[in-house]
């Protein structure tokens, strides 16, 4: 290994020339505005997402509606602030998991309810920064993914995200719409390995 | 049909050209992607500026590759990722098997990666008794069919839904269906089991960020997200050219990559991985990055060919190429097909028998025009042809024709005399026996009088 490393680096150094300067990237400094909210809605729906606007006190009602229309039996729910957690407990489902003991258990639920870190208006993207207590597989394994988010989490561009996180993260996962493929005759099919449907309840 | 022989290029082409189903499948897939691409590219008013920036970022990086790789290594190591360097395919494979044996891996889930195709990783692991499953739907289909991918981002584009339905029925023992939705469900069910039971996840990388030590993987299905999250060990295999300087550079590459590869504004999933599990509940305990040379430094040695390393493997040049459009990826017999593949195959892998590939081009420049990082692919192909001719590549008859042509071009009297003879031969009804030409198109008629003759007559009037 050491030998391979030495050899490769040495060859690369022989041909190192440093002629072309690294281009500057102007970061878009436009702060998020009401336009960003509209843009986010447009882009998120364009990639096949389902956006539901709600007042904070309507969260429970909207969740219940999704649960009955999608025939959801088992759910995984992340820890939210207390007021939301208590409402989730009252949902009419057969099982609510909050502390899965394995990924197999996550694969067994119909829907996961999670928060998120940011929403990117330019592309309709949901941003998850993974850390303690956040399951990455919880957003991928179930058939349906429901995100509870707030308009204040909307940022204008990916550049803005890079600026905000400042290289300080363990892992980032960006989701733009449901899982999709067009590998068979270019026919769009949703829900290959990840969720078939992604909902955002936006307060 | 796996591993088409490079030396059988001409046979492969004839086979492809006469295969009606293949032509139909290719035509459908290519037309669909290219027409959607126009929509998502033309809505960006600064597309040319983005290409220029992307080109310069790649150029700068390749000029300073040692610097950025060392930076990446340093940062990623600090984050708890283990970096390994491999000169060639054999070395890369040996690292993988060592890790797999140490953790006693029995089942490996793989997400799509061209470098692993390059080093024949799946076959190698299977030979060593480790079940290895491709989890990208297109790759899963070509694995079941025991074929090579025919395009680098749409591996099964050469297949119709009927062919895939038959394949699934035969190999997975399910009832025949040709509905893409049902076929996808079958694959989901089958692969779900594999994801949940795999000990080892293997992926490629679209980018490695030097500044933060990040591994960046873009995809649409969620299979890469699962392959790099569920198994307890994750191995990333990446070419040494995959590094980019800064996290913010991704803003440029994300805009051009999805649009060029699959005509999408943004791919469904992006994983940016900086560190193994730490306190997260469900990430791999160990992450390895194997940095693979495998002939990439061959390209770097040539001032001319070096720019082939700017390639971000989007596959747009293939879709745009009039040759690829007609024969498809398998005809090339190489891991990387199409225009960029015709540069990489002879040089990166030093395959002399692949020197025929640069001739499989009309030199129209469509590949350059569509390339999101502005590689002058058609110039590189022309230059490689030049090299091939220098290496005594052309047949004796071609050499003879060009010798006669040269004599004629140097002496116009001789040229006119030669032309007269040719016209006379044609006039008395002798048809030239140039089968390779006239089999596929009408032989052009020779004008009864040359332009010079007509001109002279006009002058003398």
XYZ file of C-alpha atoms in Angstrom:
664
model
C 0.000 0.000 0.000
C 2.727 2.467 1.050
C 4.587 1.597 -2.119
C 1.528 2.211 -4.305
C 0.866 5.498 -2.577
C 4.446 6.649 -3.042
C 4.507 5.638 -6.657
C 1.195 7.303 -7.571
C 1.947 10.543 -5.710
C 5.410 10.685 -7.250
C 4.071 10.288 -10.794
C 1.392 12.894 -10.138
C 3.972 15.326 -8.762
C 6.115 14.930 -11.880
C 3.213 16.191 -13.950
C 1.968 18.823 -11.519
C 1.979 22.208 -13.266
C -0.376 24.640 -11.515
C -1.210 26.742 -14.547
C -4.981 27.203 -14.316
C -6.293 29.179 -11.326
C -9.187 27.721 -9.343
C -12.315 29.631 -10.400
C -14.132 31.658 -7.775
C -17.694 30.586 -7.059
C -19.946 33.500 -6.251
C -22.356 32.331 -3.598
C -25.885 33.444 -4.089
C -26.490 35.729 -1.116
C -30.210 36.224 -1.703
C -31.856 35.533 1.641
C -34.922 33.334 1.659
C -38.173 35.249 1.168
C -41.817 34.558 0.497
C -40.707 33.953 -3.090
C -38.482 31.133 -1.848
C -41.502 29.506 -0.227
C -43.382 29.616 -3.539
C -40.333 28.370 -5.404
C -39.874 25.496 -2.969
C -43.498 24.429 -3.360
C -43.247 24.562 -7.150
C -40.001 22.592 -7.355
C -40.997 20.012 -4.736
C -44.275 19.280 -6.493
C -42.546 19.179 -9.871
C -40.325 16.289 -8.686
C -43.376 14.388 -7.474
C -43.560 15.458 -3.821
C -46.840 16.072 -1.973
C -46.895 19.379 -0.122
C -49.521 20.151 2.503
C -49.601 23.581 4.081
C -50.926 23.705 7.628
C -51.095 25.775 10.738
C -49.162 24.272 13.677
C -52.341 23.137 15.394
C -53.496 21.344 12.237
C -50.527 18.966 12.122
C -52.412 16.148 13.826
C -55.381 16.492 11.462
C -53.183 16.466 8.367
C -51.222 13.466 9.628
C -54.429 11.578 10.296
C -55.672 12.328 6.804
C -52.502 10.955 5.200
C -52.599 7.888 7.457
C -56.137 6.990 6.502
C -55.812 7.788 2.785
C -52.575 5.793 2.452
C -53.818 2.936 4.625
C -50.861 3.163 7.004
C -50.710 0.602 9.831
C -47.241 0.850 11.339
C -45.236 4.018 11.704
C -41.818 5.082 12.822
C -41.705 8.544 14.395
C -38.636 10.545 15.231
C -38.481 12.577 18.453
C -40.020 15.993 17.969
C -40.761 18.725 20.427
C -43.191 17.611 23.096
C -46.332 19.153 21.594
C -45.916 17.207 18.338
C -44.823 13.981 20.051
C -47.998 13.878 22.076
C -50.132 14.272 19.003
C -48.288 11.514 17.176
C -49.016 9.182 20.086
C -52.726 9.628 19.454
C -52.617 8.640 15.777
C -54.931 5.796 14.807
C -52.368 3.187 13.790
C -51.588 -0.330 14.959
C -47.995 0.375 15.993
C -45.754 3.379 16.634
C -42.019 2.833 16.870
C -39.808 5.580 18.210
C -36.719 3.585 19.210
C -36.156 0.856 16.608
C -33.870 -1.928 17.773
C -32.779 -2.756 14.232
C -33.047 -1.614 10.631
C -35.159 -4.713 9.967
C -37.824 -3.202 12.152
C -37.660 0.015 10.117
C -38.096 -1.988 6.927
C -41.298 -3.331 8.369
C -43.103 -0.017 8.902
C -45.368 1.594 6.297
C -44.405 5.183 6.959
C -41.826 7.236 8.768
C -42.490 10.666 10.244
C -39.406 12.811 10.586
C -38.259 16.378 10.777
C -35.536 17.829 8.582
C -32.790 20.441 8.798
C -33.384 22.635 5.756
C -35.473 22.897 2.611
C -33.752 24.185 -0.543
C -36.040 26.340 -2.678
C -34.044 26.221 -5.925
C -34.342 22.447 -6.321
C -37.177 21.380 -3.985
C -34.690 19.447 -1.859
C -35.076 18.266 1.760
C -31.823 18.336 3.749
C -31.000 15.905 6.556
C -27.868 16.339 8.595
C -27.326 13.056 10.393
C -26.207 12.919 13.933
C -27.083 11.252 17.208
C -30.546 9.633 17.286
C -31.240 10.273 13.601
C -31.745 7.189 11.483
C -30.710 7.654 7.867
C -32.384 4.400 6.863
C -35.683 5.609 8.377
C -36.128 8.002 5.472
C -35.303 5.304 2.887
C -36.819 2.008 4.002
C -40.568 2.726 4.451
C -43.003 3.034 1.550
C -44.061 6.523 2.643
C -42.045 9.331 4.190
C -43.745 12.233 5.936
C -41.684 15.289 6.833
C -42.915 17.895 9.285
C -41.181 21.163 8.485
C -41.427 24.863 9.040
C -41.203 27.693 6.507
C -38.288 29.177 8.451
C -36.226 26.169 7.374
C -36.391 27.194 3.715
C -33.121 28.451 2.269
C -32.667 29.723 -1.277
C -29.878 27.591 -2.772
C -27.414 24.775 -2.234
C -24.661 27.430 -1.985
C -26.483 28.810 1.029
C -26.465 25.347 2.615
C -22.716 24.971 2.084
C -22.202 28.332 3.776
C -24.422 27.450 6.736
C -22.917 24.051 7.520
C -19.343 25.269 7.036
C -17.894 21.765 6.572
C -19.032 20.834 10.056
C -21.055 17.609 9.702
C -20.772 13.819 9.811
C -23.096 13.027 6.954
C -25.639 14.893 4.850
C -28.476 13.325 2.932
C -30.361 15.304 0.306
C -33.753 14.095 -0.867
C -35.417 15.561 -3.927
C -38.729 13.804 -4.424
C -39.567 10.109 -4.162
C -37.212 7.282 -5.137
C -37.337 6.853 -8.900
C -36.005 4.917 -11.864
C -36.363 5.013 -15.615
C -34.177 1.981 -16.275
C -36.908 0.053 -18.101
C -37.710 1.674 -21.433
C -37.376 5.111 -19.824
C -40.741 4.659 -18.098
C -40.742 6.605 -14.831
C -41.450 4.356 -11.836
C -41.529 5.680 -8.277
C -40.516 3.788 -5.170
C -37.665 1.563 -6.343
C -35.700 1.132 -3.128
C -36.748 4.249 -1.267
C -40.228 5.711 -0.623
C -42.867 5.840 -3.304
C -44.330 8.994 -1.805
C -42.833 11.890 0.103
C -45.140 14.259 2.005
C -44.198 17.543 3.599
C -46.502 19.114 6.153
C -45.295 22.703 6.015
C -46.235 24.991 8.882
C -22.388 -11.958 -24.143
C -20.279 -10.458 -21.383
C -16.882 -9.154 -22.454
C -17.173 -8.489 -26.102
C -13.836 -9.014 -27.686
C -12.154 -5.749 -28.632
C -10.661 -7.382 -31.708
C -14.151 -8.220 -32.930
C -15.195 -4.611 -33.229
C -16.247 -4.858 -36.872
C -18.278 -8.025 -36.283
C -19.940 -6.409 -33.253
C -20.911 -3.387 -35.315
C -22.435 -5.473 -38.093
C -24.337 -7.517 -35.525
C -25.653 -4.350 -33.864
C -26.623 -2.655 -37.116
C -28.727 -5.578 -38.259
C -30.400 -6.152 -34.879
C -33.819 -4.497 -35.214
C -34.845 -4.816 -31.540
C -31.615 -3.251 -30.391
C -31.998 -0.342 -32.820
C -35.527 0.235 -31.572
C -34.545 0.090 -27.886
C -31.587 2.423 -28.384
C -33.573 4.872 -30.420
C -36.330 5.101 -27.821
C -33.990 5.625 -24.879
C -31.697 8.118 -26.615
C -34.431 10.259 -28.164
C -36.248 10.407 -24.837
C -33.222 11.553 -22.829
C -31.899 14.013 -25.401
C -35.233 15.751 -25.864
C -35.733 16.099 -22.111
C -32.179 17.343 -21.796
C -32.890 20.279 -24.101
C -35.647 21.388 -21.742
C -33.616 21.250 -18.536
C -30.482 22.747 -20.072
C -32.097 25.610 -21.949
C -33.852 26.901 -18.834
C -30.443 27.786 -17.395
C -29.331 31.054 -18.951
C -25.755 30.547 -17.794
C -25.170 26.998 -19.111
C -22.051 27.993 -21.077
C -20.646 29.813 -18.081
C -21.261 26.727 -15.915
C -19.474 24.494 -18.444
C -16.538 26.878 -18.527
C -16.314 26.941 -14.728
C -16.648 23.177 -14.460
C -13.922 22.804 -17.094
C -11.583 25.105 -15.205
C -12.223 23.463 -11.841
C -11.454 20.052 -13.370
C -8.417 21.423 -15.213
C -7.039 23.047 -12.078
C -7.633 19.863 -10.076
C -5.929 17.576 -12.592
C -2.966 19.965 -12.805
C -2.643 19.727 -9.012
C -3.874 16.189 -8.461
C -1.188 15.147 -5.966
C -1.917 18.185 -3.802
C -5.665 17.610 -3.653
C -5.394 13.856 -3.133
C -3.025 14.365 -0.211
C -5.386 16.946 1.243
C -8.336 14.618 0.827
C -6.414 11.797 2.466
C -5.404 13.954 5.410
C -8.886 15.313 6.045
C -10.723 12.010 5.547
C -8.268 10.209 7.840
C -8.881 12.832 10.538
C -12.600 12.140 10.140
C -12.043 8.428 10.777
C -12.128 7.114 7.198
C -9.376 4.737 6.101
C -7.632 5.500 2.799
C -5.930 2.843 0.654
C -4.033 3.374 -2.604
C -4.061 0.903 -5.478
C -1.794 1.017 -8.518
C -3.857 -1.427 -10.524
C -6.941 -3.625 -10.595
C -5.270 -6.564 -8.847
C -4.155 -4.431 -5.937
C -7.604 -2.844 -5.536
C -9.258 -6.278 -5.578
C -6.819 -7.619 -2.994
C -7.685 -4.814 -0.535
C -11.378 -5.581 -0.919
C -10.987 -9.308 -0.352
C -8.728 -8.721 2.659
C -11.362 -6.516 4.286
C -14.180 -8.890 3.318
C -12.345 -11.878 4.816
C -11.443 -10.044 7.997
C -15.107 -9.256 8.692
C -16.139 -12.679 7.433
C -18.472 -11.173 4.814
C -20.893 -13.497 3.068
C -23.156 -11.073 1.256
C -22.184 -7.817 -0.401
C -24.548 -5.176 -1.813
C -23.098 -2.980 -4.521
C -24.298 0.299 -5.887
C -23.424 1.400 -9.399
C -19.772 2.130 -10.042
C -17.778 2.099 -13.276
C -14.410 1.610 -11.494
C -15.669 -1.666 -10.048
C -16.545 -2.718 -13.621
C -13.020 -1.734 -14.617
C -11.438 -3.963 -11.990
C -13.968 -6.808 -12.416
C -14.821 -6.675 -8.733
C -18.176 -8.439 -8.743
C -16.926 -11.497 -10.617
C -13.850 -11.595 -8.413
C -15.838 -11.555 -5.161
C -18.270 -14.166 -6.465
C -15.323 -16.388 -7.389
C -14.079 -16.035 -3.830
C -17.445 -17.223 -2.541
C -18.927 -13.859 -1.520
C -22.404 -13.331 -2.947
C -22.331 -9.891 -4.582
C -25.490 -8.196 -5.790
C -25.868 -5.125 -7.986
C -28.651 -3.021 -6.457
C -29.174 -0.342 -9.124
C -32.115 -1.629 -11.171
C -30.322 -1.285 -14.518
C -27.174 -2.949 -13.181
C -29.257 -5.675 -11.542
C -30.812 -6.408 -14.950
C -27.449 -6.666 -16.716
C -26.081 -8.791 -13.865
C -28.977 -11.237 -14.259
C -28.414 -11.275 -18.030
C -24.673 -11.761 -17.488
C -23.909 -8.812 -19.740
C -21.873 -5.634 -19.561
C -23.608 -2.279 -19.011
C -24.262 -0.719 -22.434
C -24.203 2.834 -21.120
C -22.436 4.205 -18.052
C -25.494 5.782 -16.453
C -28.291 3.793 -18.152
C -26.796 0.295 -18.130
C -29.842 -1.602 -19.457
C -31.018 0.867 -22.103
C -30.434 -1.738 -24.826
C -33.166 -3.976 -23.403
C -36.924 -3.884 -23.980
C -39.541 -4.494 -21.277
C -40.355 -7.885 -22.831
C -36.737 -8.960 -22.692
C -36.500 -7.862 -19.047
C -39.790 -9.613 -18.202
C -38.513 -12.880 -19.673
C -35.223 -12.494 -17.855
C -36.926 -11.986 -14.475
C -39.250 -14.936 -15.053
C -36.345 -17.174 -15.949
C -33.820 -16.076 -13.306
C -36.023 -15.112 -10.371
C -38.771 -17.671 -10.874
C -41.583 -15.106 -10.970
C -44.589 -14.988 -13.329
C -43.953 -13.140 -16.561
C -44.898 -9.477 -16.594
C -43.639 -6.718 -18.866
C -45.037 -3.829 -16.829
C -42.134 -1.599 -15.701
C -43.972 -0.903 -12.447
C -44.397 -4.594 -11.612
C -40.867 -5.445 -12.688
C -39.561 -2.720 -10.389
C -41.635 -4.125 -7.506
C -40.162 -7.587 -8.071
C -36.645 -6.138 -7.962
C -37.477 -4.125 -4.823
C -38.725 -7.213 -2.997
C -35.764 -9.348 -4.056
C -33.149 -6.709 -3.236
C -34.736 -5.638 0.055
C -33.771 -8.988 1.544
C -30.218 -8.510 0.329
C -29.906 -5.008 1.782
C -31.073 -6.139 5.210
C -28.735 -9.107 5.365
C -25.580 -7.729 3.740
C -22.342 -7.523 5.719
C -20.542 -5.366 3.211
C -21.577 -2.380 1.100
C -19.544 -1.322 -1.925
C -20.049 1.903 -3.839
C -18.218 4.224 -6.162
C -18.022 7.967 -5.643
C -19.075 10.800 -7.916
C -16.793 13.223 -6.130
C -14.278 13.261 -3.288
C -14.007 16.666 -1.638
C -10.437 17.568 -0.630
C -11.402 20.433 1.688
C -13.715 18.374 3.919
C -12.684 14.761 3.192
C -16.237 14.006 1.971
C -17.443 11.165 -0.232
C -20.260 12.328 -2.535
C -22.639 9.855 -4.178
C -25.577 10.894 -6.376
C -28.377 8.535 -7.394
C -32.125 8.225 -7.989
C -33.280 4.901 -6.586
C -32.093 4.992 -2.986
C -29.959 1.888 -3.447
C -26.705 3.772 -2.885
C -28.165 5.359 0.255
C -29.050 1.901 1.579
C -25.818 0.175 0.447
C -23.797 2.807 2.277
C -25.919 2.866 5.444
C -27.079 -0.649 6.351
C -23.976 -2.900 6.149
C -21.470 -2.494 8.954
C -18.570 -1.920 6.564
C -18.615 0.376 3.539
C -15.899 0.315 0.882
C -15.714 3.155 -1.631
C -13.799 2.459 -4.833
C -12.863 5.664 -6.640
C -10.536 6.672 -9.450
C -7.813 9.104 -8.398
C -9.301 11.754 -10.715
C -12.539 11.955 -8.677
C -11.276 14.572 -6.247
C -12.533 18.190 -6.324
C -11.086 21.029 -4.254
C -14.008 22.515 -2.292
C -17.476 21.616 -1.048
C -18.841 24.700 -2.807
C -17.632 23.295 -6.177
C -20.501 20.845 -5.877
C -22.895 23.696 -6.632
C -21.520 23.761 -10.187
C -21.278 19.998 -10.626
C -24.758 19.282 -9.264
C -26.200 21.685 -11.829
C -24.462 20.045 -14.783
C -24.268 16.372 -13.774
C -27.948 15.486 -13.416
C -28.866 17.425 -16.532
C -26.159 15.714 -18.584
C -26.536 12.186 -17.258
C -30.298 11.675 -17.024
C -31.792 15.034 -18.097
C -32.794 15.818 -14.499
C -32.569 19.125 -12.666
C -31.384 17.386 -9.520
C -31.016 13.690 -8.739
C -33.381 12.253 -6.113
C -30.690 11.410 -3.590
C -27.294 12.790 -2.681
C -25.208 11.283 0.099
C -22.358 13.401 1.414
C -20.467 11.146 3.807
C -17.791 12.548 6.072
C -17.377 9.973 8.787
C -18.329 6.474 9.952
C -20.948 5.809 12.599
C -19.589 7.701 15.636
C -22.798 8.522 17.497
C -25.199 8.036 14.597
C -27.451 5.016 15.089
C -27.245 3.406 11.663
C -24.144 4.133 9.613
C -21.225 1.768 8.896
C -18.722 1.261 11.677
C -15.878 1.409 9.197
C -15.492 3.250 5.898
C -12.643 2.592 3.472
C -11.807 4.607 0.371
C -9.659 2.797 -2.199
C -8.028 5.318 -4.537
C -7.380 3.531 -7.815
C -4.889 4.516 -10.508
C -5.334 1.583 -12.934
C -3.878 3.431 -15.919
C -5.139 6.920 -15.161
C -1.567 8.185 -14.903
C -1.070 7.031 -18.523
C -3.454 9.797 -19.536
C -1.776 12.310 -17.282
C 1.586 11.738 -18.942
C 0.313 13.173 -22.217
C -0.211 16.928 -22.344
C -2.832 16.297 -25.039
C -4.773 13.397 -23.483
C -4.722 14.610 -19.908
C -8.055 16.382 -20.368
C -9.795 12.999 -20.636
C -9.343 12.922 -16.840
C -11.694 15.902 -16.473
C -14.518 13.479 -17.324
C -17.246 13.237 -14.654
C -18.688 10.073 -16.298
C -22.112 11.435 -17.191
C -22.387 9.550 -20.485
C -23.815 12.483 -22.463
C -21.200 12.109 -25.230
C -22.463 8.589 -25.870
C -26.061 9.674 -26.363
C -24.978 12.503 -28.691
C -22.645 10.380 -30.839
C -24.078 9.318 -34.220
C -22.033 6.111 -34.086
C -23.125 5.147 -30.563
C -26.731 5.987 -31.462
C -26.626 3.297 -34.129
C -24.524 0.528 -32.623
C -25.019 0.945 -28.842
C -22.492 0.396 -26.097
C -21.799 -3.317 -26.438
C -20.343 -3.025 -29.951
C -17.317 -1.176 -28.573
C -16.364 -4.216 -26.501
C -14.932 -1.938 -23.814
C -15.917 -0.975 -20.259
C -16.340 2.656 -21.307
C -18.142 2.863 -24.655
C -18.796 5.811 -26.945
C -16.554 8.789 -27.684
C -14.874 9.166 -24.270
C -14.524 5.384 -24.067
C -12.673 5.390 -27.379
C -10.097 7.686 -25.785
C -9.885 5.916 -22.410
C -9.786 2.323 -23.634
C -6.626 2.446 -25.779
C -4.729 4.837 -23.479
C -5.806 4.161 -19.892
C -5.720 0.407 -20.318
C -2.938 0.480 -22.950
C -4.864 -1.860 -25.224
C -3.239 -1.707 -28.662
C -6.122 -3.676 -30.130
C -8.421 -0.830 -29.055
C -6.726 1.598 -31.434
C -9.513 0.831 -33.869
C -11.983 2.614 -31.558
C -10.884 6.206 -32.334
C -11.854 5.409 -35.941
C -15.422 4.716 -34.806
C -16.246 8.401 -34.957
C -17.489 10.823 -37.551
C -15.376 13.552 -35.873
C -18.487 15.732 -35.989
C -17.722 17.179 -32.562
C -21.161 16.511 -31.049
C -19.393 14.846 -28.123
C -17.472 18.022 -27.373
C -20.515 20.208 -27.826
C -22.548 18.245 -25.254
C -19.717 17.548 -22.778
C -20.501 19.419 -19.522
C -16.795 19.815 -18.735
C -15.872 20.747 -22.312
C -13.428 17.954 -23.149
C -12.307 18.213 -26.795
C -13.101 14.555 -27.341
C -13.122 14.760 -31.160
C -9.624 16.308 -31.178
C -8.365 13.574 -28.910
C -9.871 10.937 -31.207
C -8.207 12.503 -34.248
C -4.899 12.656 -32.422
C -5.189 8.991 -31.456
C -5.859 8.110 -35.097
C -2.657 9.889 -35.988
C -0.824 7.817 -33.375
C -2.426 4.651 -34.707
C -1.283 5.375 -38.266
C 2.223 6.075 -37.012
C 2.133 2.640 -35.444
C 1.516 1.074 -38.848
C -2.150 0.615 -38.146
C -3.636 1.142 -41.624
C -3.905 -1.630 -44.263
C -1.582 -1.680 -47.331
C -4.292 -0.634 -49.781
C -5.052 2.525 -47.763
C -1.353 3.353 -47.597
C -1.049 2.864 -51.378
C -4.028 5.098 -52.103
C -2.639 7.856 -49.912
C 0.824 7.521 -51.506
C -0.680 7.948 -54.984
C -2.804 10.810 -53.713
C 0.282 12.523 -52.332
C 2.115 12.217 -55.674
C -0.936 13.592 -57.467
C -1.389 16.493 -55.075
C 2.233 17.531 -55.560
C 1.988 17.568 -59.367
C -1.217 18.782 -60.924
C -0.457 17.424 -64.373
C -0.113 13.957 -62.961
C -3.280 14.546 -60.959
C -5.266 15.466 -64.043
C -3.864 12.517 -65.897
C -4.871 10.179 -63.094
C -8.359 11.667 -62.982
C -8.718 11.194 -66.737
C -7.776 7.549 -66.480
C -10.287 7.041 -63.698
C -13.064 8.684 -65.704
C -12.172 6.596 -68.760
C -12.287 3.386 -66.743
C -15.707 4.359 -65.454
C -16.907 5.378 -68.931
C -16.141 1.996 -70.503
C -18.263 0.459 -67.767
C -15.757 -0.995 -65.338
C -17.239 -0.693 -61.842
C -14.724 -0.414 -59.014
C -14.852 -3.329 -56.612
C -15.087 -1.398 -53.346
C -17.574 -3.656 -51.664
C -17.217 -2.214 -48.166
C -18.321 1.103 -49.551
C -20.893 0.160 -52.173
C -22.598 -2.531 -50.097
C -24.218 0.091 -47.883
C -24.536 3.095 -50.215
C -24.635 4.073 -53.888
C -21.281 4.596 -55.457
C -21.004 8.264 -56.524
C -21.046 8.953 -60.257
C -17.939 10.564 -61.673
C -18.639 13.813 -63.554
C -17.914 13.532 -67.302
C -15.634 16.574 -67.197
C -13.547 17.981 -64.406
C -14.081 21.448 -63.032
C -10.712 22.567 -64.370
C -11.589 21.392 -67.886
C -14.879 23.268 -67.853
C -13.140 26.343 -66.473
C -10.467 26.263 -69.186
C -13.094 25.952 -71.905
C -14.985 28.962 -70.541
C -11.762 30.980 -70.415
C -10.860 30.226 -74.021
C -14.267 31.312 -75.322
